[in-house]
């Protein structure tokens, strides 16, 4: 009897993988955050083990931001979610109710530990002389942008261009609309996500300009070398917040709330901010920002609040029948 | 006194029960979930979701490209099966194994490989581009991807029938004075027709649902090269589960009707030949 029980215990221990005292967190994140969290997780685990005397393992899941949010809604047991758009976390609040409302107030900076912005990536030597957003609407310039219907990256580009046109002297919504419409008329391929757009631009050699996140530009440099392209900072761009949240229902069920909250809070620590900056994500911490100032040219930024927040922007511009659909329909007819 | 008639083959009740249960669990359960989800929708909203101009354009792309791809494979699949069955040549087994490769390859890999080949700077695309032929990022690219993905269906359905086809029949026809074309038209083709139709139907159905490979080569331009599965994905991106389900239901209904028609055709052609199914 005792032997059988001990056998059972051994089998159980083997099945569970590690000792029972361990804490495991699942971080459900979007595609291009892979590299950042690969660097951040060990740094945090070391800190956590030293402070709480508890071994911590962080598992990662990556995919398109909204797809990941849908998985959480459908029951993927994420302890924390780290997305590229607050609408994705809001969707979990509304549809799945796994996150309590008011999540953006529970952490500093609207729960966004770092940010990025849309930059213009051009071919070596900038043969088309691209300097700013208005160069993207010129005839004969091809612009590669991921599909705003399926990609947060594409939505940020759309809004950045809209905001630029709005801020020009005499700018208004009608002018902004025709500006964005002209830009998308120059788009030869609409990839479903940011990484696919990068492939189209770098590997298929299609287009004169790729519009994407600043930190993606660094990925391109690591992947393809720094010789093949140049980064152009436009006169004004959009501040891409990258929000994070604890999944309340899951952490309360699993009893991992403390670890999950620490995991997110530590993103704001000097160490976490340093890892972010090394991955070309703009840090919030002033000291770290000063240290990496050379890496992050100052660009005038506006936020999605310019459009009344993500919910309103999504509704007005990107939902079915919204302004983006109307622009696409009109462009297809010409 | 009523005597219960027993079939020669035992276990009919058990096997029928098993068949129904298995089909229900694997096929009907998820599909009925789809239908139930749609019943939460107002008719007007449903109609609006499935008849938006952009969605209508995507039906044209998806069904059009699938039809072309299935037809191409009908012709060339038959040819391939014919060569594989009738002619001995070195490396035949290798070629035979190659046919199944599109089944085994992850579809995304196929899409990326094709896009790499046919992009304007790709190893094939660079020769086509000066001629003004664009394959990658156009509807033509979609046809290429679907043709690749659905290649095995016609070959694999026609091959066994062709193997069973006795060459004596053809020899008899020839000795009775039939020309080669007549032999093909009157002897070979009618026998192969049911298998060809099945292969065509399978290829067509598979092509309609294909997403992974197409998405990389289509270019995804609205009204030009957007496939219906992409419409479903973009609905899901807006957390519009109902809209996505509505479009899925339309695809399902159309595919089912088409398969039904093709099955009917098959039954008709078998009957016409005087054989029982």
Coordinates of C-alpha atoms in Angstrom, one line a residue:
Chain A
X1 CA 0.0 0.0 0.0
X2 CA 2.6 2.5 1.0
X3 CA 4.8 1.4 -1.9
X4 CA 1.9 2.0 -4.3
X5 CA 1.4 5.4 -2.7
X6 CA 5.0 6.3 -3.1
X7 CA 5.0 5.1 -6.7
X8 CA 2.0 7.3 -7.3
X9 CA 3.8 10.2 -5.8
X10 CA 6.8 9.7 -8.0
X11 CA 4.6 9.4 -11.1
X12 CA 2.9 12.6 -10.1
X13 CA 6.1 14.4 -9.6
X14 CA 7.3 13.2 -12.9
X15 CA 4.1 14.4 -14.6
X16 CA 4.1 17.8 -13.0
X17 CA 7.7 18.4 -14.2
X18 CA 9.1 20.4 -11.3
X19 CA 8.7 20.5 -7.6
X20 CA 5.3 21.7 -6.3
X21 CA 6.5 24.9 -4.7
X22 CA 7.3 26.4 -8.1
X23 CA 5.3 29.1 -9.6
X24 CA 4.6 29.1 -13.4
X25 CA 3.3 32.2 -15.2
X26 CA 1.9 32.2 -18.7
X27 CA 2.5 35.4 -20.6
X28 CA 0.2 35.7 -23.6
X29 CA 1.8 38.3 -25.9
X30 CA 1.9 39.4 -29.5
X31 CA 4.3 38.5 -32.2
X32 CA 7.2 40.9 -32.2
X33 CA 7.5 41.0 -28.3
X34 CA 9.2 37.6 -28.5
X35 CA 12.7 39.0 -28.3
X36 CA 12.0 41.4 -25.5
X37 CA 10.4 38.9 -23.2
X38 CA 13.2 36.3 -24.0
X39 CA 15.6 38.9 -22.4
X40 CA 13.2 40.1 -19.7
X41 CA 12.0 36.8 -18.2
X42 CA 15.4 35.6 -16.9
X43 CA 16.1 39.0 -15.4
X44 CA 12.8 39.0 -13.6
X45 CA 13.1 35.3 -12.5
X46 CA 16.4 36.1 -10.8
X47 CA 14.9 39.1 -9.0
X48 CA 11.8 37.2 -8.0
X49 CA 13.7 34.2 -6.7
X50 CA 16.0 36.4 -4.6
X51 CA 13.2 38.3 -3.1
X52 CA 10.5 35.7 -2.5
X53 CA 12.6 32.5 -2.3
X54 CA 10.4 30.9 -4.8
X55 CA 11.4 29.4 -8.2
X56 CA 9.6 31.0 -11.0
X57 CA 9.1 29.9 -14.6
X58 CA 7.6 32.1 -17.3
X59 CA 6.0 30.5 -20.3
X60 CA 5.4 32.6 -23.4
X61 CA 2.8 32.4 -26.1
X62 CA 3.1 34.6 -29.1
X63 CA 0.8 35.4 -32.1
X64 CA -1.2 38.2 -33.6
X65 CA -2.3 40.6 -30.9
X66 CA -6.1 40.2 -31.4
X67 CA -5.8 36.5 -32.1
X68 CA -4.0 36.1 -28.7
X69 CA -6.8 38.1 -27.0
X70 CA -9.4 35.8 -28.5
X71 CA -7.5 32.8 -27.2
X72 CA -7.7 34.3 -23.7
X73 CA -11.4 35.0 -24.1
X74 CA -11.9 31.5 -25.2
X75 CA -10.2 30.1 -22.1
X76 CA -6.4 30.1 -22.6
X77 CA -5.2 30.4 -19.0
X78 CA -2.9 33.4 -19.2
X79 CA -1.7 35.0 -16.0
X80 CA -0.7 38.2 -17.8
X81 CA -1.4 39.6 -21.2
X82 CA 0.9 42.0 -23.0
X83 CA -0.6 43.4 -26.1
X84 CA 0.0 46.2 -28.7
X85 CA -3.4 47.9 -28.4
X86 CA -5.6 48.6 -25.5
X87 CA -8.7 47.4 -27.5
X88 CA -7.4 43.9 -27.3
X89 CA -7.3 44.0 -23.5
X90 CA -10.7 45.8 -23.5
X91 CA -12.1 43.0 -25.5
X92 CA -11.1 40.5 -22.8
X93 CA -12.8 42.8 -20.2
X94 CA -16.0 42.9 -22.2
X95 CA -16.3 39.5 -23.9
X96 CA -14.5 37.2 -21.6
X97 CA -14.8 39.1 -18.4
X98 CA -11.5 37.6 -17.2
X99 CA -10.0 41.0 -16.6
X100 CA -11.7 43.6 -14.3
X101 CA -12.4 47.0 -15.8
X102 CA -10.1 49.8 -14.8
X103 CA -7.0 47.7 -15.6
X104 CA -5.3 50.6 -17.2
X105 CA -5.4 52.6 -13.9
X106 CA -3.8 49.8 -11.9
X107 CA -0.3 50.5 -13.3
X108 CA 1.5 53.7 -14.2
X109 CA 1.5 55.3 -17.7
X110 CA -1.9 53.8 -18.6
X111 CA -0.4 50.3 -17.9
X112 CA 2.0 50.8 -20.8
X113 CA 5.6 50.2 -19.5
X114 CA 7.2 51.4 -22.8
X115 CA 6.2 52.6 -26.2
X116 CA 7.2 52.6 -29.8
X117 CA 6.3 54.8 -32.8
X118 CA 5.8 54.4 -36.5
X119 CA 8.9 55.1 -38.6
X120 CA 9.7 55.0 -42.3
X121 CA 12.1 52.4 -43.6
X122 CA 13.6 53.1 -47.0
X123 CA 16.2 51.4 -49.3
X124 CA 19.9 52.1 -48.9
X125 CA 20.8 55.6 -50.0
X126 CA 17.1 56.6 -49.9
X127 CA 16.8 56.7 -53.7
X128 CA 13.2 58.1 -53.7
X129 CA 14.2 60.9 -51.3
X130 CA 11.7 60.0 -48.6
X131 CA 11.7 62.5 -45.7
X132 CA 8.2 62.6 -44.3
X133 CA 4.7 61.3 -44.6
X134 CA 3.9 63.6 -47.5
X135 CA 6.5 61.8 -49.6
X136 CA 4.5 58.6 -49.3
X137 CA 1.5 59.9 -51.4
X138 CA 3.6 60.9 -54.4
X139 CA 2.9 59.1 -57.6
X140 CA 5.4 56.3 -58.2
X141 CA 6.2 55.7 -54.6
X142 CA 5.2 52.2 -53.3
X143 CA 4.5 51.9 -49.6
X144 CA 4.3 48.5 -47.8
X145 CA 1.9 48.6 -44.9
X146 CA 0.3 45.6 -43.1
X147 CA -3.5 45.4 -43.5
X148 CA -5.3 47.7 -41.0
X149 CA -8.1 45.3 -40.9
X150 CA -6.0 42.5 -39.4
X151 CA -3.0 44.2 -37.9
X152 CA -2.5 46.7 -35.0
X153 CA 0.7 47.8 -36.8
X154 CA -1.3 48.7 -39.9
X155 CA -3.8 50.6 -37.7
X156 CA -1.1 52.7 -36.1
X157 CA 0.3 53.6 -39.6
X158 CA -3.1 54.6 -40.8
X159 CA -3.7 56.8 -37.7
X160 CA -0.2 58.3 -37.9
X161 CA -0.7 59.4 -41.5
X162 CA -4.2 60.8 -40.6
X163 CA -2.8 62.7 -37.7
X164 CA 0.1 64.1 -39.8
X165 CA -2.4 65.5 -42.4
X166 CA -4.6 66.9 -39.7
X167 CA -1.7 68.8 -38.2
X168 CA -0.6 70.5 -41.4
X169 CA -1.6 74.1 -41.9
X170 CA -5.3 74.2 -42.9
X171 CA -5.6 70.5 -42.1
X172 CA -9.1 69.1 -41.5
X173 CA -10.7 65.7 -41.5
X174 CA -11.7 65.8 -45.2
X175 CA -8.1 66.6 -46.1
X176 CA -6.7 63.9 -43.8
X177 CA -9.1 61.4 -45.4
X178 CA -7.9 62.2 -48.9
X179 CA -4.3 62.1 -47.7
X180 CA -4.7 58.6 -46.2
X181 CA -6.6 57.5 -49.2
X182 CA -3.7 58.6 -51.5
X183 CA -1.3 56.8 -49.3
X184 CA -3.2 53.5 -49.4
X185 CA -3.5 53.9 -53.2
X186 CA 0.3 53.5 -53.2
X187 CA 0.2 50.2 -51.2
X188 CA 0.9 47.3 -53.6
X189 CA 0.5 44.4 -51.0
X190 CA -1.5 44.3 -47.8
X191 CA 0.1 41.7 -45.6
X192 CA -1.9 40.3 -42.7
X193 CA 0.7 41.3 -40.1
X194 CA 3.8 43.4 -39.4
X195 CA 6.3 40.6 -39.7
X196 CA 4.8 39.5 -43.1
X197 CA 5.1 43.1 -44.3
X198 CA 8.8 43.1 -43.3
X199 CA 9.3 40.0 -45.4
X200 CA 7.6 41.5 -48.4
X201 CA 9.8 44.6 -48.2
X202 CA 13.1 43.1 -47.3
X203 CA 13.0 39.6 -49.0
X204 CA 10.7 40.1 -51.9
X205 CA 12.2 43.5 -52.6
X206 CA 8.7 45.1 -53.1
X207 CA 8.1 48.8 -52.3
X208 CA 10.1 51.9 -51.7
X209 CA 9.1 52.4 -48.1
X210 CA 8.0 50.1 -45.2
X211 CA 6.1 51.7 -42.4
X212 CA 6.4 49.8 -39.2
X213 CA 7.3 50.1 -35.4
X214 CA 10.6 51.6 -34.5
X215 CA 11.6 48.4 -32.6
X216 CA 10.8 46.3 -35.7
X217 CA 13.4 48.3 -37.5
X218 CA 16.0 47.0 -35.0
X219 CA 14.8 43.4 -35.7
X220 CA 15.3 44.0 -39.4
X221 CA 18.9 45.2 -38.7
X222 CA 19.6 42.1 -36.6
X223 CA 18.0 39.8 -39.2
X224 CA 19.1 41.3 -42.5
X225 CA 22.1 43.4 -41.5
X226 CA 22.3 47.2 -41.2
X227 CA 23.6 47.7 -44.8
X228 CA 20.4 47.2 -46.7
X229 CA 18.1 50.0 -45.4
X230 CA 17.8 53.3 -43.7
X231 CA 15.4 54.5 -41.0
X232 CA 13.7 57.8 -41.6
X233 CA 12.0 59.5 -38.7
X234 CA 9.0 61.5 -39.9
X235 CA 8.3 65.0 -38.5
X236 CA 5.5 63.7 -36.4
X237 CA 4.4 60.2 -35.5
X238 CA 2.0 58.3 -33.3
X239 CA 2.9 57.0 -29.8
X240 CA 2.2 53.3 -29.9
X241 CA 1.3 52.3 -26.3
X242 CA 2.0 48.6 -25.5
X243 CA -0.3 47.9 -22.6
X244 CA -0.1 45.0 -20.1
X245 CA -2.6 43.6 -17.6
X246 CA -3.0 40.8 -15.1
X247 CA -5.8 38.4 -16.0
X248 CA -7.8 38.6 -12.7
X249 CA -9.9 35.5 -13.1
X250 CA -6.9 33.2 -13.9
X251 CA -4.5 34.5 -11.2
X252 CA -7.2 34.2 -8.5
X253 CA -8.0 30.7 -9.6
X254 CA -4.4 29.6 -9.8
X255 CA -3.2 31.7 -6.8
X256 CA -0.6 33.4 -8.8
X257 CA -1.7 37.0 -8.4
X258 CA 1.3 38.1 -6.4
X259 CA 3.8 36.7 -8.9
X260 CA 1.8 38.1 -11.9
X261 CA 1.6 41.6 -10.4
X262 CA 5.3 41.6 -9.5
X263 CA 6.1 40.4 -13.1
X264 CA 4.3 43.4 -14.6
X265 CA 5.4 45.9 -12.0
X266 CA 9.0 45.0 -12.5
X267 CA 8.7 46.2 -16.1
X268 CA 8.9 49.7 -14.7
X269 CA 12.0 49.0 -12.7
X270 CA 15.3 50.4 -14.0
X271 CA 16.4 46.9 -14.9
X272 CA 13.2 46.2 -16.8
X273 CA 13.4 49.5 -18.6
X274 CA 17.0 48.9 -19.5
X275 CA 16.0 45.6 -21.2
X276 CA 13.3 47.4 -23.0
X277 CA 15.6 50.1 -24.3
X278 CA 18.1 47.4 -25.4
X279 CA 15.2 46.0 -27.5
X280 CA 14.5 49.5 -29.0
X281 CA 11.4 50.0 -27.0
X282 CA 11.2 53.6 -25.7
X283 CA 11.5 53.5 -21.9
X284 CA 9.4 55.6 -19.5
X285 CA 12.1 55.9 -16.9
X286 CA 13.8 59.2 -17.3
X287 CA 17.3 58.0 -16.3
X288 CA 17.2 55.0 -18.6
X289 CA 15.8 57.2 -21.4
X290 CA 18.7 59.6 -20.9
X291 CA 21.2 56.8 -21.1
X292 CA 19.8 55.6 -24.4
X293 CA 19.0 59.0 -25.8
X294 CA 21.2 58.6 -28.8
X295 CA 19.2 55.6 -29.9
X296 CA 15.9 57.4 -29.8
X297 CA 15.7 60.6 -31.8
X298 CA 13.2 63.1 -30.5
X299 CA 10.0 63.0 -32.6
X300 CA 6.9 65.0 -32.1
X301 CA 4.3 62.5 -31.0
X302 CA 0.5 62.4 -30.6
X303 CA -1.5 59.6 -29.1
X304 CA -4.7 57.7 -30.0
X305 CA -6.5 60.1 -27.7
X306 CA -6.4 62.5 -30.7
X307 CA -9.0 60.1 -32.2
X308 CA -11.0 59.9 -28.9
X309 CA -9.2 56.7 -27.8
X310 CA -9.0 53.2 -29.3
X311 CA -12.6 52.2 -29.0
X312 CA -13.8 55.2 -30.9
X313 CA -11.0 55.1 -33.5
X314 CA -11.7 51.4 -34.1
X315 CA -15.4 52.1 -34.5
X316 CA -15.0 55.1 -36.8
X317 CA -12.1 53.9 -38.9
X318 CA -11.6 50.2 -38.9
X319 CA -14.9 48.4 -38.2
X320 CA -16.8 47.1 -41.2
X321 CA -18.2 49.9 -43.3
X322 CA -15.8 52.4 -41.5
X323 CA -13.7 55.0 -43.1
X324 CA -10.9 52.6 -44.0
X325 CA -13.3 50.3 -45.8
X326 CA -14.8 53.2 -47.7
X327 CA -11.3 54.3 -48.8
X328 CA -10.4 50.8 -49.9
X329 CA -13.6 50.5 -51.9
X330 CA -13.1 53.9 -53.6
X331 CA -9.4 53.1 -54.3
X332 CA -10.3 49.7 -55.8
X333 CA -12.7 51.4 -58.3
X334 CA -10.0 53.7 -59.6
Chain B
X1 CA -45.3 -15.6 -38.4
X2 CA -42.8 -12.8 -39.1
X3 CA -39.3 -14.0 -39.5
X4 CA -36.7 -11.4 -39.0
X5 CA -34.6 -11.1 -42.1
X6 CA -30.9 -11.1 -41.5
X7 CA -28.4 -9.6 -43.8
X8 CA -25.6 -11.9 -44.9
X9 CA -23.1 -9.5 -43.3
X10 CA -23.5 -9.4 -39.5
X11 CA -23.3 -6.3 -37.3
X12 CA -25.2 -3.9 -39.5
X13 CA -26.9 -2.2 -36.5
X14 CA -23.7 -1.8 -34.6
X15 CA -21.7 -0.5 -37.5
X16 CA -24.5 2.0 -38.5
X17 CA -24.7 3.2 -34.9
X18 CA -21.0 3.6 -34.8
X19 CA -20.9 5.5 -38.1
X20 CA -23.6 7.9 -37.0
X21 CA -22.0 8.5 -33.7
X22 CA -18.6 9.1 -35.2
X23 CA -20.0 11.4 -37.9
X24 CA -22.0 13.3 -35.3
X25 CA -19.1 13.9 -32.9
X26 CA -16.5 14.7 -35.5
X27 CA -18.5 16.6 -38.2
X28 CA -22.0 17.5 -37.1
X29 CA -21.2 18.8 -33.6
X30 CA -18.9 21.6 -34.6
X31 CA -21.1 22.4 -37.6
X32 CA -24.2 22.6 -35.6
X33 CA -22.5 24.9 -33.1
X34 CA -21.9 27.2 -36.1
X35 CA -25.5 27.1 -37.1
X36 CA -26.7 27.7 -33.5
X37 CA -24.4 30.7 -33.2
X38 CA -25.9 32.2 -36.3
X39 CA -29.4 31.9 -35.0
X40 CA -28.5 34.6 -32.5
X41 CA -28.4 36.9 -35.4
X42 CA -31.1 39.1 -36.8
X43 CA -31.9 38.2 -40.4
X44 CA -31.2 41.7 -41.6
X45 CA -27.8 41.7 -39.8
X46 CA -27.0 38.3 -41.3
X47 CA -27.9 39.4 -44.8
X48 CA -25.9 42.5 -44.4
X49 CA -22.8 40.6 -43.2
X50 CA -22.8 38.1 -46.0
X51 CA -23.7 40.5 -48.9
X52 CA -21.4 43.4 -48.3
X53 CA -19.7 44.4 -51.6
X54 CA -16.3 43.5 -50.2
X55 CA -17.5 40.0 -49.1
X56 CA -19.2 39.5 -52.4
X57 CA -16.0 40.3 -54.2
X58 CA -14.2 37.8 -52.0
X59 CA -16.7 35.0 -53.0
X60 CA -15.8 35.7 -56.6
X61 CA -12.1 35.4 -55.9
X62 CA -12.4 32.3 -53.7
X63 CA -14.9 30.3 -55.8
X64 CA -13.4 31.5 -59.1
X65 CA -9.8 30.6 -58.2
X66 CA -10.9 27.3 -56.7
X67 CA -12.9 26.4 -59.8
X68 CA -9.9 27.2 -62.0
X69 CA -7.5 25.3 -59.8
X70 CA -9.7 22.2 -59.6
X71 CA -10.3 22.2 -63.3
X72 CA -6.5 22.5 -64.0
X73 CA -5.9 19.5 -61.7
X74 CA -8.8 17.6 -63.4
X75 CA -6.9 17.7 -66.7
X76 CA -3.3 17.5 -65.5
X77 CA -4.1 15.2 -62.6
X78 CA -5.6 12.7 -65.0
X79 CA -2.5 13.0 -67.2
X80 CA -0.3 12.4 -64.2
X81 CA -2.3 9.4 -63.0
X82 CA -2.2 8.0 -66.6
X83 CA 1.5 8.3 -66.8
X84 CA 2.1 6.8 -63.4
X85 CA -0.1 3.8 -64.0
X86 CA 0.5 3.0 -67.7
X87 CA 4.2 3.7 -68.3
X88 CA 7.1 2.1 -66.6
X89 CA 10.0 4.5 -66.2
X90 CA 13.0 4.9 -63.9
X91 CA 12.2 6.8 -60.7
X92 CA 8.5 6.1 -61.0
X93 CA 8.2 5.4 -57.3
X94 CA 9.9 8.7 -56.5
X95 CA 7.5 10.6 -58.7
X96 CA 4.6 8.7 -57.1
X97 CA 5.7 9.8 -53.7
X98 CA 6.2 13.4 -54.8
X99 CA 2.5 13.6 -55.6
X100 CA 1.5 13.4 -52.0
X101 CA 4.0 16.1 -50.9
X102 CA 1.4 19.0 -51.0
X103 CA -0.6 17.0 -48.4
X104 CA 2.4 16.8 -46.1
X105 CA 3.8 20.3 -46.4
X106 CA 2.4 22.8 -44.0
X107 CA 0.3 25.1 -46.2
X108 CA 2.1 28.3 -44.9
X109 CA 5.4 26.8 -46.1
X110 CA 3.9 26.2 -49.5
X111 CA 2.6 29.8 -49.6
X112 CA 5.9 31.3 -48.6
X113 CA 7.9 29.1 -51.0
X114 CA 5.6 30.0 -53.9
X115 CA 5.7 33.7 -53.1
X116 CA 9.5 33.6 -52.9
X117 CA 9.6 31.9 -56.4
X118 CA 7.1 34.1 -58.1
X119 CA 7.8 37.5 -56.5
X120 CA 9.2 40.0 -59.0
X121 CA 12.7 39.3 -57.6
X122 CA 12.1 35.6 -57.3
X123 CA 14.0 33.0 -59.3
X124 CA 11.0 32.5 -61.6
X125 CA 9.2 35.8 -61.1
X126 CA 12.3 37.8 -62.4
X127 CA 11.8 36.1 -65.8
X128 CA 8.1 36.7 -65.9
X129 CA 8.1 40.3 -64.7
X130 CA 9.7 41.8 -67.9
X131 CA 7.0 40.0 -69.9
X132 CA 4.4 41.8 -67.9
X133 CA 3.3 38.6 -66.2
X134 CA 2.7 39.1 -62.5
X135 CA 2.0 36.0 -60.4
X136 CA 2.7 36.7 -56.8
X137 CA 0.4 39.2 -55.1
X138 CA -2.3 38.9 -57.8
X139 CA -5.3 36.6 -58.3
X140 CA -3.1 34.5 -60.5
X141 CA -0.9 33.7 -57.5
X142 CA -4.0 32.5 -55.6
X143 CA -4.7 30.0 -58.5
X144 CA -1.1 28.8 -58.4
X145 CA -1.2 28.2 -54.6
X146 CA -4.6 26.4 -54.8
X147 CA -3.4 24.3 -57.8
X148 CA -0.4 23.2 -55.8
X149 CA -2.4 22.4 -52.6
X150 CA -5.1 20.4 -54.4
X151 CA -2.8 18.4 -56.8
X152 CA -3.0 15.1 -55.0
X153 CA -6.8 14.8 -55.0
X154 CA -7.5 14.0 -58.7
X155 CA -4.4 11.9 -59.1
X156 CA -5.1 9.8 -56.0
X157 CA -8.8 9.2 -56.9
X158 CA -8.2 8.3 -60.5
X159 CA -5.1 6.2 -60.0
X160 CA -6.7 3.1 -58.5
X161 CA -9.5 3.0 -61.0
X162 CA -7.0 3.3 -63.8
X163 CA -5.0 0.5 -62.3
X164 CA -8.1 -1.8 -62.4
X165 CA -9.0 -0.8 -65.9
X166 CA -8.3 -3.8 -68.1
X167 CA -6.2 -3.0 -71.1
X168 CA -8.0 -5.8 -72.9
X169 CA -11.1 -3.6 -73.1
X170 CA -9.1 -1.0 -75.1
X171 CA -7.5 -3.7 -77.2
X172 CA -10.9 -5.1 -78.0
X173 CA -12.2 -1.7 -78.9
X174 CA -9.2 -1.1 -81.1
X175 CA -9.6 -4.5 -82.8
X176 CA -13.2 -3.6 -83.6
X177 CA -11.9 -0.6 -85.5
X178 CA -12.1 2.2 -82.9
X179 CA -9.7 5.1 -83.3
X180 CA -7.5 6.1 -80.4
X181 CA -9.7 9.1 -79.7
X182 CA -12.8 6.9 -79.8
X183 CA -11.2 4.4 -77.3
X184 CA -10.5 7.3 -75.0
X185 CA -13.9 8.9 -75.4
X186 CA -16.1 5.8 -75.3
X187 CA -14.1 3.3 -73.2
X188 CA -11.7 5.0 -70.8
X189 CA -13.4 8.3 -70.0
X190 CA -16.8 6.9 -69.0
X191 CA -15.1 4.5 -66.6
X192 CA -13.0 7.2 -65.1
X193 CA -15.7 9.8 -64.9
X194 CA -17.0 9.0 -61.4
X195 CA -13.4 9.0 -60.0
X196 CA -12.6 12.2 -61.9
X197 CA -15.7 13.9 -60.5
X198 CA -14.8 12.8 -56.9
X199 CA -11.3 14.1 -57.3
X200 CA -12.6 17.4 -58.7
X201 CA -15.1 17.8 -55.9
X202 CA -12.5 17.1 -53.2
X203 CA -10.0 19.5 -54.8
X204 CA -12.6 22.2 -55.2
X205 CA -13.8 21.8 -51.6
X206 CA -10.3 21.9 -50.2
X207 CA -9.4 25.0 -52.3
X208 CA -12.4 26.9 -51.0
X209 CA -11.3 26.5 -47.4
X210 CA -7.6 27.1 -48.0
X211 CA -6.1 30.0 -46.0
X212 CA -2.5 29.4 -44.9
X213 CA -0.9 29.2 -48.3
X214 CA -3.0 31.8 -50.1
X215 CA -2.5 34.5 -47.6
X216 CA 1.2 34.8 -48.4
X217 CA 0.9 35.0 -52.1
X218 CA -2.4 36.8 -52.6
X219 CA -1.3 40.4 -51.8
X220 CA -4.7 40.7 -50.1
X221 CA -5.9 43.8 -52.0
X222 CA -9.5 44.6 -51.2
X223 CA -11.9 43.7 -54.1
X224 CA -9.1 42.2 -56.1
X225 CA -7.3 39.4 -54.2
X226 CA -9.0 39.0 -50.9
X227 CA -10.3 35.5 -50.3
X228 CA -13.3 34.7 -48.2
X229 CA -11.4 33.0 -45.3
X230 CA -9.5 36.3 -44.9
X231 CA -12.9 38.1 -44.6
X232 CA -13.7 35.7 -41.7
X233 CA -10.3 36.5 -40.1
X234 CA -10.8 40.2 -40.4
X235 CA -14.2 39.9 -38.8
X236 CA -12.6 38.1 -35.9
X237 CA -10.0 40.8 -35.6
X238 CA -13.0 43.1 -34.8
X239 CA -14.3 40.6 -32.3
X240 CA -17.3 40.3 -34.6
X241 CA -17.8 36.6 -33.9
X242 CA -21.3 36.6 -35.3
X243 CA -20.3 38.2 -38.6
X244 CA -17.5 35.7 -39.0
X245 CA -19.8 32.8 -38.3
X246 CA -22.4 34.2 -40.8
X247 CA -19.8 34.2 -43.7
X248 CA -18.6 30.8 -42.6
X249 CA -22.1 29.4 -42.8
X250 CA -22.5 30.8 -46.4
X251 CA -19.3 29.1 -47.4
X252 CA -20.4 25.9 -45.8
X253 CA -23.8 26.0 -47.5
X254 CA -22.4 26.7 -50.9
X255 CA -19.7 24.0 -50.6
X256 CA -22.3 21.5 -49.4
X257 CA -24.7 22.2 -52.2
X258 CA -21.8 21.9 -54.7
X259 CA -20.6 18.6 -53.2
X260 CA -24.2 17.3 -53.3
X261 CA -24.6 18.3 -57.0
X262 CA -21.3 16.6 -57.8
X263 CA -22.3 13.4 -55.9
X264 CA -25.6 13.5 -57.8
X265 CA -23.7 13.7 -61.1
X266 CA -21.6 10.8 -60.1
X267 CA -24.6 8.7 -59.2
X268 CA -26.2 9.7 -62.5
X269 CA -23.1 8.8 -64.5
X270 CA -22.7 5.4 -62.8
X271 CA -26.4 4.7 -63.4
X272 CA -26.1 5.6 -67.0
X273 CA -23.3 3.1 -67.4
X274 CA -25.6 0.5 -66.0
X275 CA -23.6 -0.1 -62.9
X276 CA -25.0 -0.1 -59.4
X277 CA -23.3 1.9 -56.8

